[in-house]
Amino acid sequence: MTHPIIVTGPQRAGSRLASHIIARQTGRKFIDELEYNINIPNNCVVQAPFLLKAVIELSFIFPNAQFAFMIRDKDDIIASMQRIEWYKDYTDNPNFYSTYVDHCYDYIGMLKQSLDKERWFDIQYESLQYDPLFVKDRADFTVKQHLPFTPNGPITWRNDEYIRTTKG
C-alpha cells in the first residue's frame, strides 16, 4: 500500500537531503515543509522538521504513514544552527540550541515508545554521505539548499517575510 513518508527530527539534522534521496530512490513526490497540507498525496515524502510536534496526530490522520527520524551529531546540528543564525532574531541565549536539540531527541524517544515499530525508522545523517546528492562542505549553502550551486532560501534564517511569502 502506498503511504506518505514524513521525514522529521531536529531542525538542521538533514531532513531536506534525506527526503530528496528517499523521493528519488522510491519514485515518490518530494513535498517541502512549506508546501505541506493535510491533502498530501499518499505517494510522497514530506520534509518537515516542524511536524515533529505533530507526529502523534499525523499517525492517526495518516494511519499508514511512516515516520523517518533524522539522527545527527548534536554538535553538528548546533554548528549548522549557528551558521544560519537559526532563531537568532528571537533569542541569543547560549543554552537555546543545545536545549532544543536535547528536547527533540527526548521527544523522539517518547514517540518511538508510542508508535508501532513498523511505523518509524531512523536515518543516520552520516549514512547520507554515500549518496551522490551529499555535499560535505555546506558552509556557503543557503537555508534550504541541498544541491551545489543551487541556492534555495536566504543565507540566514529569520522569522521574517521569507517564510510568510513563500507559503502564500
PDB file of C-alpha atoms in Angstrom, residues 10-13 72-86 93-102 105:
ATOM      1  CA  PRO A  10      15.544  18.490  14.888  1.00  0.00           C
ATOM      2  CA  GLN A  11      15.950  21.411  12.530  1.00  0.00           C
ATOM      3  CA  ARG A  12      19.309  21.229  10.696  1.00  0.00           C
ATOM      4  CA  ALA A  13      19.588  17.442  11.110  1.00  0.00           C
ATOM      5  CA  ARG A  72      22.714  13.704  13.602  1.00  0.00           C
ATOM      6  CA  ASP A  73      25.502  14.605  15.987  1.00  0.00           C
ATOM      7  CA  LYS A  74      24.291  17.331  18.345  1.00  0.00           C
ATOM      8  CA  ASP A  75      27.410  19.480  17.869  1.00  0.00           C
ATOM      9  CA  ASP A  76      26.998  19.332  14.079  1.00  0.00           C
ATOM     10  CA  ILE A  77      23.364  20.435  14.367  1.00  0.00           C
ATOM     11  CA  ILE A  78      24.351  23.307  16.653  1.00  0.00           C
ATOM     12  CA  ALA A  79      27.120  24.373  14.253  1.00  0.00           C
ATOM     13  CA  SER A  80      24.592  24.428  11.395  1.00  0.00           C
ATOM     14  CA  MET A  81      22.144  26.440  13.509  1.00  0.00           C
ATOM     15  CA  GLN A  82      24.873  28.934  14.338  1.00  0.00           C
ATOM     16  CA  ARG A  83      25.908  29.202  10.684  1.00  0.00           C
ATOM     17  CA  ILE A  84      22.435  30.190   9.532  1.00  0.00           C
ATOM     18  CA  GLU A  85      21.634  32.065  12.763  1.00  0.00           C
ATOM     19  CA  TRP A  86      18.541  29.939  13.368  1.00  0.00           C
ATOM     20  CA  ASN A  93      20.506  32.648  24.972  1.00  0.00           C
ATOM     21  CA  PRO A  94      23.640  30.485  24.719  1.00  0.00           C
ATOM     22  CA  ASN A  95      21.735  27.433  26.009  1.00  0.00           C
ATOM     23  CA  PHE A  96      18.921  27.551  23.449  1.00  0.00           C
ATOM     24  CA  TYR A  97      20.394  25.382  20.667  1.00  0.00           C
ATOM     25  CA  SER A  98      21.616  22.655  22.996  1.00  0.00           C
ATOM     26  CA  THR A  99      18.323  22.584  24.911  1.00  0.00           C
ATOM     27  CA  TYR A 100      16.339  22.473  21.666  1.00  0.00           C
ATOM     28  CA  VAL A 101      18.294  19.501  20.272  1.00  0.00           C
ATOM     29  CA  ASP A 102      18.097  17.596  23.563  1.00  0.00           C
ATOM     30  CA  TYR A 105      15.756  13.702  20.780  1.00  0.00           C
TER      31      TYR A 105
END
